[in-house]
Short mmCIF file of C-alpha atoms in Angstrom, two decimals:
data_model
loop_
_atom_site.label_atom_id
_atom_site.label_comp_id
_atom_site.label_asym_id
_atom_site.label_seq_id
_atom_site.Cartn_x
_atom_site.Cartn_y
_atom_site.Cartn_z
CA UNK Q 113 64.87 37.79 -126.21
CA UNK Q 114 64.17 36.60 -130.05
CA UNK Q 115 65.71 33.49 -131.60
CA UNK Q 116 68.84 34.13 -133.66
CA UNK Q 117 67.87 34.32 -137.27
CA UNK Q 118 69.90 33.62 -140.59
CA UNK Q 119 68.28 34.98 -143.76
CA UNK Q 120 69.24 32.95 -147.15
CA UNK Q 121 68.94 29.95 -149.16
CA UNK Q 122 70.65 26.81 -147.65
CA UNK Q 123 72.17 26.23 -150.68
CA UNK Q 124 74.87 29.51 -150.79
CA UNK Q 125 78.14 28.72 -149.76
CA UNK Q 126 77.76 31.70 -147.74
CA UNK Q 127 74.36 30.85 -145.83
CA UNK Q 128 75.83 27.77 -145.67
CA UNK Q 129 79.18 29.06 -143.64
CA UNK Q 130 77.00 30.66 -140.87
CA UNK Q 131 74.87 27.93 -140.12
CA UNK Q 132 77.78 25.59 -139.72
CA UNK Q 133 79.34 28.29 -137.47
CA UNK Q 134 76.13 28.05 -135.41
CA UNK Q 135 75.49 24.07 -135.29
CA UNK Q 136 79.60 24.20 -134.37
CA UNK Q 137 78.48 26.57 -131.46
CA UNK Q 138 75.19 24.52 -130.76
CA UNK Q 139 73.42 27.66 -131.41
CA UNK Q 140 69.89 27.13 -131.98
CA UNK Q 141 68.81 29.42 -135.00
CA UNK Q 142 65.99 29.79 -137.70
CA UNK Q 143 66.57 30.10 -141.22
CA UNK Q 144 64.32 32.62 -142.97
CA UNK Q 145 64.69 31.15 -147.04
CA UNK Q 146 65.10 34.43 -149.33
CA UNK Q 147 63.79 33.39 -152.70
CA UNK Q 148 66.52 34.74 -154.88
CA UNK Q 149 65.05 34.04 -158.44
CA UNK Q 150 62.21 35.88 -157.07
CA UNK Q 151 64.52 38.67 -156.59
CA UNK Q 152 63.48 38.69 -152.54
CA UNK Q 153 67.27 39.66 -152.27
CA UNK Q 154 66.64 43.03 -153.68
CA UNK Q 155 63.34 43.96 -151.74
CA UNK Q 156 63.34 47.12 -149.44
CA UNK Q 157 62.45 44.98 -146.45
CA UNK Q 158 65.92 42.85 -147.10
CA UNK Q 159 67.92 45.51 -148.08
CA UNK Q 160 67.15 47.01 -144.76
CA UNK Q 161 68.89 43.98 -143.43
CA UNK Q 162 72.00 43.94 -146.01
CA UNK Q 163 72.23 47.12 -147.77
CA UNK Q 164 74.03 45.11 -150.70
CA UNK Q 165 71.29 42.97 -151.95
CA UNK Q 166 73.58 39.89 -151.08
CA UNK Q 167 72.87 37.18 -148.47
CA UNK Q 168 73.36 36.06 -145.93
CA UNK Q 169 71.68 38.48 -143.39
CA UNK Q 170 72.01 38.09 -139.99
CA UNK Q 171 69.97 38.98 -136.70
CA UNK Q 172 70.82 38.11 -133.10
CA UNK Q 173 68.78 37.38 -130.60
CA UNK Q 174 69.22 40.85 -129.06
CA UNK Q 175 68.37 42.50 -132.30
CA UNK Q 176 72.10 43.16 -133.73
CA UNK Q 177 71.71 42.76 -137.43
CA UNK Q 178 75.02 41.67 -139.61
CA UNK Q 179 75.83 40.96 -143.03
CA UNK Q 180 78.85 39.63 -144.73
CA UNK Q 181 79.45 36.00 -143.65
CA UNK Q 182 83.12 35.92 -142.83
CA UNK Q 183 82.14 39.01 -140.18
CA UNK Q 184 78.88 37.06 -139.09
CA UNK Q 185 81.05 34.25 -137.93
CA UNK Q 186 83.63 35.63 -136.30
CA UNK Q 187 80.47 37.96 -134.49
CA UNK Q 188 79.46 34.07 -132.94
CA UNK Q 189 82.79 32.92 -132.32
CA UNK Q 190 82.81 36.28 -129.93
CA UNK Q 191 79.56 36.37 -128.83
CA UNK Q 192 79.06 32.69 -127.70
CA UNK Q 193 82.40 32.41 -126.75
CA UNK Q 194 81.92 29.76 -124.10
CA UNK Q 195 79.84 27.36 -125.81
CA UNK Q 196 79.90 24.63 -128.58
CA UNK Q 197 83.38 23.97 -129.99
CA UNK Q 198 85.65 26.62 -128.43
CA UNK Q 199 88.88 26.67 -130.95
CA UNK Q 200 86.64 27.91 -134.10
CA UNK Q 201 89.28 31.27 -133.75
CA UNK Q 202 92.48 29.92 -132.21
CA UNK Q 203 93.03 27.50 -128.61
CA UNK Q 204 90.63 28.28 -125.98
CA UNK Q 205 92.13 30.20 -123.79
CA UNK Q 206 94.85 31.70 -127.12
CA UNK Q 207 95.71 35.40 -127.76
CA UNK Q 208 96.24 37.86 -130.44
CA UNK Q 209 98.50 35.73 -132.33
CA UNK Q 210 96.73 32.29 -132.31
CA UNK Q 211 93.74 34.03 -133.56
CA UNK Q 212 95.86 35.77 -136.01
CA UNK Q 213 97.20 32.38 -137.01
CA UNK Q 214 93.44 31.37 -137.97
CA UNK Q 215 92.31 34.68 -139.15
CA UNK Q 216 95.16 33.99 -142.11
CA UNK Q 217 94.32 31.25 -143.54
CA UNK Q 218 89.84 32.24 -143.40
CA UNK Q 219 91.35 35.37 -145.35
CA UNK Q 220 93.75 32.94 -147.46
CA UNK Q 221 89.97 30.94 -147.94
CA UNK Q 222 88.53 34.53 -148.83
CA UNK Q 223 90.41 35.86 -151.65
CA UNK Q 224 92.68 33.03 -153.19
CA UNK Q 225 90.54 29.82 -152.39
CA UNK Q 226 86.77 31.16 -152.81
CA UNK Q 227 87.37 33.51 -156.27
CA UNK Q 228 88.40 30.42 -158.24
CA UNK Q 229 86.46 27.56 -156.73
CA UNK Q 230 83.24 30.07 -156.83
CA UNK Q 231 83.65 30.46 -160.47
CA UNK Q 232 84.53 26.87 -161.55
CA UNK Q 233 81.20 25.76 -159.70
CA UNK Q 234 79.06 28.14 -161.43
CA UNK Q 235 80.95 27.07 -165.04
CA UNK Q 236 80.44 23.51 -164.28
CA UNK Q 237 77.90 22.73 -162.02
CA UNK Q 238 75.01 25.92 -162.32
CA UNK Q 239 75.50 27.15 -165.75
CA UNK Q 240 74.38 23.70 -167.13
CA UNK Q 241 71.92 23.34 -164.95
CA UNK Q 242 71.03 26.99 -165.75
CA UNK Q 243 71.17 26.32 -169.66
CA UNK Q 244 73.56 29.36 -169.75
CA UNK Q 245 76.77 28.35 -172.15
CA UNK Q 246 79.92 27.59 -170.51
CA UNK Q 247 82.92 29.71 -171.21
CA UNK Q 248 85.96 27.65 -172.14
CA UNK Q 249 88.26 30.32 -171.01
CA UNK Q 250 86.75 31.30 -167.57
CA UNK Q 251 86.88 27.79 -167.14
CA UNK Q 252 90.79 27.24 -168.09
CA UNK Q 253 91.52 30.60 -166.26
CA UNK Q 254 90.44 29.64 -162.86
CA UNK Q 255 91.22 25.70 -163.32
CA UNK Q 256 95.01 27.50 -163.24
CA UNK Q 257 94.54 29.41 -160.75
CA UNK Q 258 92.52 26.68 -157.94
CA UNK Q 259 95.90 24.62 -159.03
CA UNK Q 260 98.16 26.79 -157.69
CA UNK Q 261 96.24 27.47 -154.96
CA UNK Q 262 95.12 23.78 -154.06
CA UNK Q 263 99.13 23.54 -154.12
CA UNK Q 264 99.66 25.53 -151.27
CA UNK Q 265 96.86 24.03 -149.21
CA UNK Q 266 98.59 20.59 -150.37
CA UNK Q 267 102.14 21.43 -148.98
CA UNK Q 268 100.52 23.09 -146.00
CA UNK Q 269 98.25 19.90 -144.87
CA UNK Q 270 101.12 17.49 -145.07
CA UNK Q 271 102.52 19.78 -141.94
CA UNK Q 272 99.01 20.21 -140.20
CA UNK Q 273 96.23 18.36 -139.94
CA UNK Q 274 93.84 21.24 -140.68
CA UNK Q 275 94.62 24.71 -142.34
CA UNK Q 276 95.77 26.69 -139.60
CA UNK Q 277 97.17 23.84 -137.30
CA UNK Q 278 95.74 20.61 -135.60
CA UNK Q 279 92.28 21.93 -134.64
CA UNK Q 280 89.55 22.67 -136.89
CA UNK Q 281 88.81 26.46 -137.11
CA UNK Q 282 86.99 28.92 -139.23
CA UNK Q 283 89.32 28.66 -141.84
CA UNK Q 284 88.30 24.90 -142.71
CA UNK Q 285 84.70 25.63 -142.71
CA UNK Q 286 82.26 25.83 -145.14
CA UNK Q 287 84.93 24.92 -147.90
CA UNK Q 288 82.02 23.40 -150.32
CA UNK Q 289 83.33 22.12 -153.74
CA UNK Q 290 83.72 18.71 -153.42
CA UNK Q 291 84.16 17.49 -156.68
CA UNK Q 292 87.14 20.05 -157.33
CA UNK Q 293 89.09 18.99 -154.32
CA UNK Q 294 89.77 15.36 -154.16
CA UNK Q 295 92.90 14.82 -156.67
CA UNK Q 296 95.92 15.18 -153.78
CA UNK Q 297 96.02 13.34 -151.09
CA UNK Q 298 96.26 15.45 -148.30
CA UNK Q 299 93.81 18.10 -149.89
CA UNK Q 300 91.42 14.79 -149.99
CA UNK Q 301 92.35 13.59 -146.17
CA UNK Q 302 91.15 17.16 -145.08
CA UNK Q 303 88.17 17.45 -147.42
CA UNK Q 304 86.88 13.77 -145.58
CA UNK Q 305 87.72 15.00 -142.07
CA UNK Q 306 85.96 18.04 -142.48
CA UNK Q 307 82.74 16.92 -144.25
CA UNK Q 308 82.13 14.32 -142.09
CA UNK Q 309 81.80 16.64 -139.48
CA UNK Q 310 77.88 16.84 -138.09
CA UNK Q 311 77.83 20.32 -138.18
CA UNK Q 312 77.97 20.04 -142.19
CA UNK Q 313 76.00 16.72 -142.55
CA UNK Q 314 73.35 18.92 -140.89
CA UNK Q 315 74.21 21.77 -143.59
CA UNK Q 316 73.52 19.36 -145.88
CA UNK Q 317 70.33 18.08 -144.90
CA UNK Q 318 68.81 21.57 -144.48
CA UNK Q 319 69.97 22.25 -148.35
CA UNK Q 320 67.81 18.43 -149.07
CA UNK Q 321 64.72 19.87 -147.19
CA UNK Q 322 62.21 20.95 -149.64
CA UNK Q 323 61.84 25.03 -149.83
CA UNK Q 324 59.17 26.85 -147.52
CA UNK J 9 109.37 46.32 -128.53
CA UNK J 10 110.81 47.31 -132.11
CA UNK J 11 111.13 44.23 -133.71
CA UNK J 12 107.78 44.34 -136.34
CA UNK J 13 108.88 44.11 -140.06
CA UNK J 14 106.86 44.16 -143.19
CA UNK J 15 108.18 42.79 -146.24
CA UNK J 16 107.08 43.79 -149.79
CA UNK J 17 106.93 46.73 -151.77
CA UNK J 18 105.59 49.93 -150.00
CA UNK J 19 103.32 51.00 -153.28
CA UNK J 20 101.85 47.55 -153.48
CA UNK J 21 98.39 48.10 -152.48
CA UNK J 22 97.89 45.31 -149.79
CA UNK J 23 101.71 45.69 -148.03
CA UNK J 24 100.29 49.73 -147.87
CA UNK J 25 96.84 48.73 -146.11
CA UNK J 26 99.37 47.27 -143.57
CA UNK J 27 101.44 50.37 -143.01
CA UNK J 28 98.62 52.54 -142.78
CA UNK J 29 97.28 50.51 -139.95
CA UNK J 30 100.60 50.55 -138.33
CA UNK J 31 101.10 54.45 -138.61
CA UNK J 32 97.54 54.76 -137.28
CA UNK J 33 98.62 52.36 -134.02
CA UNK J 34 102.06 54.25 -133.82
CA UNK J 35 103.71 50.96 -133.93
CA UNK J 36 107.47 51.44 -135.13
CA UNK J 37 108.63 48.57 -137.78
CA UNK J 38 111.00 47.69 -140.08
CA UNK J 39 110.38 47.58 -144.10
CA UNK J 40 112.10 45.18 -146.38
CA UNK J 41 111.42 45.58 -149.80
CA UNK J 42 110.50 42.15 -151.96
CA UNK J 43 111.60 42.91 -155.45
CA UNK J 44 108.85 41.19 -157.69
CA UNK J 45 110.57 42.11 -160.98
CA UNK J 46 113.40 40.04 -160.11
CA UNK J 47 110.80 37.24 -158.15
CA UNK J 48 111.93 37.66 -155.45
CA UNK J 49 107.99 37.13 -153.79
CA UNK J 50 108.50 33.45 -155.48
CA UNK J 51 111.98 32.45 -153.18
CA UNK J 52 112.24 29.81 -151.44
CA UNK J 53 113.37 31.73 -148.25
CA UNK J 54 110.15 34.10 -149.13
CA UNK J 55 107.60 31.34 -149.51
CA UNK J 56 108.30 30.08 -146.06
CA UNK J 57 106.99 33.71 -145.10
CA UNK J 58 104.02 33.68 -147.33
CA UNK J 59 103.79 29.81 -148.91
CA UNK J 60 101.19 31.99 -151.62
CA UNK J 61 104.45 33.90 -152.98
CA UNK J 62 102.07 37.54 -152.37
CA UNK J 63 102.61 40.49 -150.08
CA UNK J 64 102.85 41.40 -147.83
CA UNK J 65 104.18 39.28 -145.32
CA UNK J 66 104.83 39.98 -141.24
CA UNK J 67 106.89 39.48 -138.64
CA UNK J 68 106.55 40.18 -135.22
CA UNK J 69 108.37 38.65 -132.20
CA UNK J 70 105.00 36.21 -131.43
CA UNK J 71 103.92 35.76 -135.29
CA UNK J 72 104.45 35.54 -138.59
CA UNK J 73 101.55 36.33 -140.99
CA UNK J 74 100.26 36.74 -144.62
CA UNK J 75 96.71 38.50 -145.99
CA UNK J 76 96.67 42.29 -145.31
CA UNK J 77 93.37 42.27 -143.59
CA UNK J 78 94.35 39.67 -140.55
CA UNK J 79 97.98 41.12 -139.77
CA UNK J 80 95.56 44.46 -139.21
CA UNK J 81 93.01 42.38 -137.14
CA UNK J 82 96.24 41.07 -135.29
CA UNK J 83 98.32 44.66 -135.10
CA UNK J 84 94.95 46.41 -133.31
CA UNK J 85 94.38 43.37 -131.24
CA UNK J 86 97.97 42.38 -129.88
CA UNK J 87 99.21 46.39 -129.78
CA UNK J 88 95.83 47.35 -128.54
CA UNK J 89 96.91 50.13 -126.06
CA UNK J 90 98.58 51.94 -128.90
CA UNK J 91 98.28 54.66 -131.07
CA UNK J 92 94.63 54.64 -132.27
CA UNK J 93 92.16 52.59 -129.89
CA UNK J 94 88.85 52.46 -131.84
CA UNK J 95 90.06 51.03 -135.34
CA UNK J 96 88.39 47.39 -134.41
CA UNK J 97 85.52 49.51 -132.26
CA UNK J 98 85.29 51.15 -129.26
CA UNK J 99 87.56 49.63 -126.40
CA UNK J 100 84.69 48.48 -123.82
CA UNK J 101 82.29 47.84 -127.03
CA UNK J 102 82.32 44.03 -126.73
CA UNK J 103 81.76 41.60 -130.24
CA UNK J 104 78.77 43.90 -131.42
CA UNK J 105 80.45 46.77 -132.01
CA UNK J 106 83.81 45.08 -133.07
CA UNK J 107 81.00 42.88 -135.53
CA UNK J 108 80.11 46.35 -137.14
CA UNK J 109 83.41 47.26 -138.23
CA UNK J 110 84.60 43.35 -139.49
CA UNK J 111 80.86 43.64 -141.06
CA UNK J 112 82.05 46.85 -143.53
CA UNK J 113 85.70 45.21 -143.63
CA UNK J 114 84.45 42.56 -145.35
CA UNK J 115 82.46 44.49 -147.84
CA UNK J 116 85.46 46.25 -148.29
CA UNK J 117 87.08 42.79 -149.12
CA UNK J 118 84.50 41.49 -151.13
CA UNK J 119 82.75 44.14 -152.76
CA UNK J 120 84.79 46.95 -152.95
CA UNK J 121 87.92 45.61 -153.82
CA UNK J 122 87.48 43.43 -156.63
CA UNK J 123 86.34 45.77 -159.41
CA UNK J 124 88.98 48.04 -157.59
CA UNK J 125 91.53 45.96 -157.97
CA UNK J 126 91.15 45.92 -161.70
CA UNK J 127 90.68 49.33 -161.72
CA UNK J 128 94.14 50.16 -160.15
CA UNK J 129 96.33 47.74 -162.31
CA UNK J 130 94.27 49.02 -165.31
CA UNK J 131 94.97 52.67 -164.49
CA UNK J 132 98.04 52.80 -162.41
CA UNK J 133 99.94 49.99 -162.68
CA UNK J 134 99.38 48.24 -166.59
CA UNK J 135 100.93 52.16 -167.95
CA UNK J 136 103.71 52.14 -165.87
CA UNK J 137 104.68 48.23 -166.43
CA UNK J 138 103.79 49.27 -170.11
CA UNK J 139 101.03 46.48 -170.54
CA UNK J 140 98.14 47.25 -173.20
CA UNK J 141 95.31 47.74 -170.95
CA UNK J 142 91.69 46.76 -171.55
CA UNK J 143 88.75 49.04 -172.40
CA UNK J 144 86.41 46.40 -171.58
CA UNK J 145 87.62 45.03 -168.56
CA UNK J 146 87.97 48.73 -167.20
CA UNK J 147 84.36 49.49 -168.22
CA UNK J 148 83.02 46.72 -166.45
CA UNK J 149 84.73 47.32 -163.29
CA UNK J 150 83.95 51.09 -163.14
CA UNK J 151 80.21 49.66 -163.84
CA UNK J 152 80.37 47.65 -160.51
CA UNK J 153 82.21 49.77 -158.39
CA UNK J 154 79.67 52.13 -158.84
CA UNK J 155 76.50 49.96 -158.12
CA UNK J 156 79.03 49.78 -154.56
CA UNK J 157 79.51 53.38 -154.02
CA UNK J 158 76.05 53.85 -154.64
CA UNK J 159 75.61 51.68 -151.20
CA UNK J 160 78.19 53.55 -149.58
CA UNK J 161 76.28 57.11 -150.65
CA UNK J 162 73.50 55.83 -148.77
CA UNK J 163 75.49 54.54 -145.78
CA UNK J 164 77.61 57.49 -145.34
CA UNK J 165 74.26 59.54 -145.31
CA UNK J 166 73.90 58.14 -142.20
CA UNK J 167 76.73 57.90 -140.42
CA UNK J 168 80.02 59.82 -140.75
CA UNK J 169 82.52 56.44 -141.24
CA UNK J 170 81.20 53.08 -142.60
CA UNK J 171 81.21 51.31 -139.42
CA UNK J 172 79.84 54.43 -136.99
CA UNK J 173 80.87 57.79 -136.00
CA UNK J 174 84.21 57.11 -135.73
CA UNK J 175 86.89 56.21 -138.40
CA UNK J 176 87.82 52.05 -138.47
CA UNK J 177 89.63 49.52 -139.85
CA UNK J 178 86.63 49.45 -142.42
CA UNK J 179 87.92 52.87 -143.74
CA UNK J 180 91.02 52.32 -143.91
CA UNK J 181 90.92 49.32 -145.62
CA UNK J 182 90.04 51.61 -148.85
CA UNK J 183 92.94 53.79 -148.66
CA UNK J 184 95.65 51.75 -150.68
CA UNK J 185 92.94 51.25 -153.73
CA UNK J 186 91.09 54.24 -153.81
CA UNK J 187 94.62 56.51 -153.72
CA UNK J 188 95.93 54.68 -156.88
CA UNK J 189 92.11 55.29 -158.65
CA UNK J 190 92.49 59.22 -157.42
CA UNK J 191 95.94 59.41 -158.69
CA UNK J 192 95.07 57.97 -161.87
CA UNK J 193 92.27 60.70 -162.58
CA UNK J 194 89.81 58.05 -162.63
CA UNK J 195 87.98 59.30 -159.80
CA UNK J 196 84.79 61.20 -160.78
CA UNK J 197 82.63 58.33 -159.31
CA UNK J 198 83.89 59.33 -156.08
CA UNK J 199 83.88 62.64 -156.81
CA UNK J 200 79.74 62.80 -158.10
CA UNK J 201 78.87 61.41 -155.06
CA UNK J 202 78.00 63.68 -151.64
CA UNK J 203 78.93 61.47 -148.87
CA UNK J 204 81.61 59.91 -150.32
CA UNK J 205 83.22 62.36 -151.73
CA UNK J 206 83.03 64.04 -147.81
CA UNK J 207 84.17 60.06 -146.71
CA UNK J 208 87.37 60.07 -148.90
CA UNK J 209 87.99 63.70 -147.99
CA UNK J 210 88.63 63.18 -144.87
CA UNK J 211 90.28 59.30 -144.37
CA UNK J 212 92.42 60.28 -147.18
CA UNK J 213 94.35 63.47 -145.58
CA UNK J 214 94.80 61.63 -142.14
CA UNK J 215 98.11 62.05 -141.03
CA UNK J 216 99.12 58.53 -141.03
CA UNK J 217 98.02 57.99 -144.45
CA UNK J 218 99.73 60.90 -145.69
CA UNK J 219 103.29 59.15 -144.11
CA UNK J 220 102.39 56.28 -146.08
CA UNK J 221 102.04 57.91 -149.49
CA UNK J 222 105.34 59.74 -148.73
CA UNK J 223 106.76 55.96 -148.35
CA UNK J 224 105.89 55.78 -152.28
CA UNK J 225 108.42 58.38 -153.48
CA UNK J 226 110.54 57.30 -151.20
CA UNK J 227 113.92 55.10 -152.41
CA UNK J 228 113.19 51.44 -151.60
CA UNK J 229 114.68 49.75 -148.58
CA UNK J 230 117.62 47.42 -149.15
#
């Protein structure tokens, strides 16, 4: 029986969501870095792993490789079901719909949430840093859009204390943009709750250890 | 029993992934078209359905839901004795093989349907709504999708569906996207390559797809 093993820099968003899905489900597990300016991402050993080039890859203990992180999570939530924090994917205990209830609001997260968010971070934070030039319009484009969107989640957490009801789930984790979230109040009163959490202090001091 | 309804328009690609996965699970429902010309999607009675303003939306007697994707998850796990059994896996397959489909479901979500997206309001939808479309933006999209298919090509080499041997919610997620690309003309990516040109063959002219490409032409609901 191998450890469980997550393949990717600490510092994706993506990488990031699985290992906070593990330390919620006091999984023990080993991250294996994957140098991505050294283009490790796109070697024939990785793409063995993840056929798209992309990370995070994923490899139970069993030998039951995944990919995609969304998929990798919900894999834990399933596998380890009675361990760690049990109401990652609904009430212990819940059925189809209370899991559907999460499930919404982690796809909600997927494709209205992470497409902006994603897109002002690399605008404002990485391209700098990159020395790549920002583009004024990209950056006006998606400012609209995390609005509208940041809206939603604002009218939604004045009802519930987390996104899809009074227990944190999958849908509240790994949300990683700080600095673009704390301008409404209850937006701000869930970004504190949930990043004070241990699970993502510990994300975040695996991202402050230096690389292998 | 009887009392599932989908609201939005049927040709809208994400309300279809939802019909297509009820056809598949022979579970009976109700339609109600959402009339997005008028804004209807932006309502106040409508936004306490979907608080985004998108479609679809659902409405069972134990939920109500929004995002295509989990009112499948939710339709296979809550009417899982119906219709088609293996969409989320084999029943007795336990989180691994339910992990393999929701593995290619997401690549579906986040690979494959982004540059289609474009492609199908480019190509299908821009021309009818007569909206200019936009060489570039279609070039670059048709450039990505195919760096995807070429992954598929290689997938579907070795297995017959994404997810296995058997067809999933991972194939069917493609349905609503890849139609509108096919019925466009656009499709010669699909068509150059082996595998998934064999792949689309054969999702595409499942019965219960077929019913919900019939729901295009149809008149809309009241």
């Amino acid at each position: 029986m191998g450890s469980v093993k997550v393949f990717g820099p600490a510092m994706s968003t993506a990488v990031s969501r699985v290992m906070a899905c593990l330390l919620e489900k006091e999984m023990p597990f080993q991250l294996l870095p994957i140098h991505l300016p050294k283009a490790q991402h796109k070697s024939p050993d990785f793409l063995k792993l993840q056929p798209f080039g992309q990370v995070p890859a994923f490899q139970d203990g069993d030998g039951t490789t995944l990919f995609e992180s969304r998929a990798i999570c919900r894999y834990i939530c399933d596998q380890f079901a009675g361990q760690g924090n049990r109401s990652l994917l609904g009430p212990e205990g819940g059925g189809a719909a209370d899991r559907a209830r999460v499930d919404q609001w982690v796809e909600a997260e997927a494709h209205s949430f992470n497409p902006p968010s994603s897109a002002l971070v690399f605008q404002l934070v990485f391209a700098p840093s990159m020395r790549l030039k920002q583009d004024p319009a990209a950056i006006r484009e998606n400012e609209a859009k995390l609005r509208k969107v940041l809206g939603v989640y604002e009218r939604r957490l004045a009802e519930s204390r987390f996104l899809a009801g009074n227990e944190f789930s999958l849908a509240d984790l790994a949300t990683d943009k700080a600095e673009l979230l704390t301008s409404r109040k209850n937006v701000a009163r869930w970004w504190e709750d949930i990043s004070a959490r241990p699970s993502w202090k510990k994300v975040l001091d695996m991202r402050g250890a230096p690389p292998a | 029993m009887g009392s599932v309804t989908v609201y939005g328009p049927p040709i809208s690609t994400a309300v279809s992934r939802v019909l297509a996965c009820l056809q598949e699970k022979d579970v009976d429902f109700k339609l109600v078209n959402v009339d997005m010309a008028k804004g209807q999607h932006k309502s106040p009675d409508y936004l306490k359905l979907q608080p985004f303003g998108q479609v679809p939306a659902f409405q069972d007697e134990h939920a109500t839901l929004f995002e295509s994707r989990a009112i499948c998850r939710y339709i296979c796990d809550k009417y899982a004795n119906r219709g088609n059994q293996s969409l989320l896996g084999r029943s007795g397959g336990g989180p691994a093989e339910r992990a393999q489909v929701e593995q290619w479901l997401e690549a579906e979500s986040q690979s494959f349907n982004p540059p289609s997206s474009v492609l199908v309001f480019q190509l299908a939808f821009a021309p009818r709504m007569g909206l200019p479309q936009d060489p570039a933006a279609i070039e670059l999209n048709q450039a990505k999708l195919a760096r995807v298919l070429d992954v598929y090509e290689r997938r579907l080499g070795e297995s017959r569906f994404l997810a296995g041997d058997e067809f999933s919610l991972a194939d069917l997620a493609h349905l609503p996207n890849a139609h509108h690309i096919f019925a466009a003309r656009k499709d010669d990516m699909f068509a150059s390559r082996k595998n998934v040109a064999r792949w689309w063959e054969e999702i595409s002219t499942r019965p219960s797809w077929k019913k919900v490409v019939d729901m295009y032409s149809a008149a809309p609901p009241a």
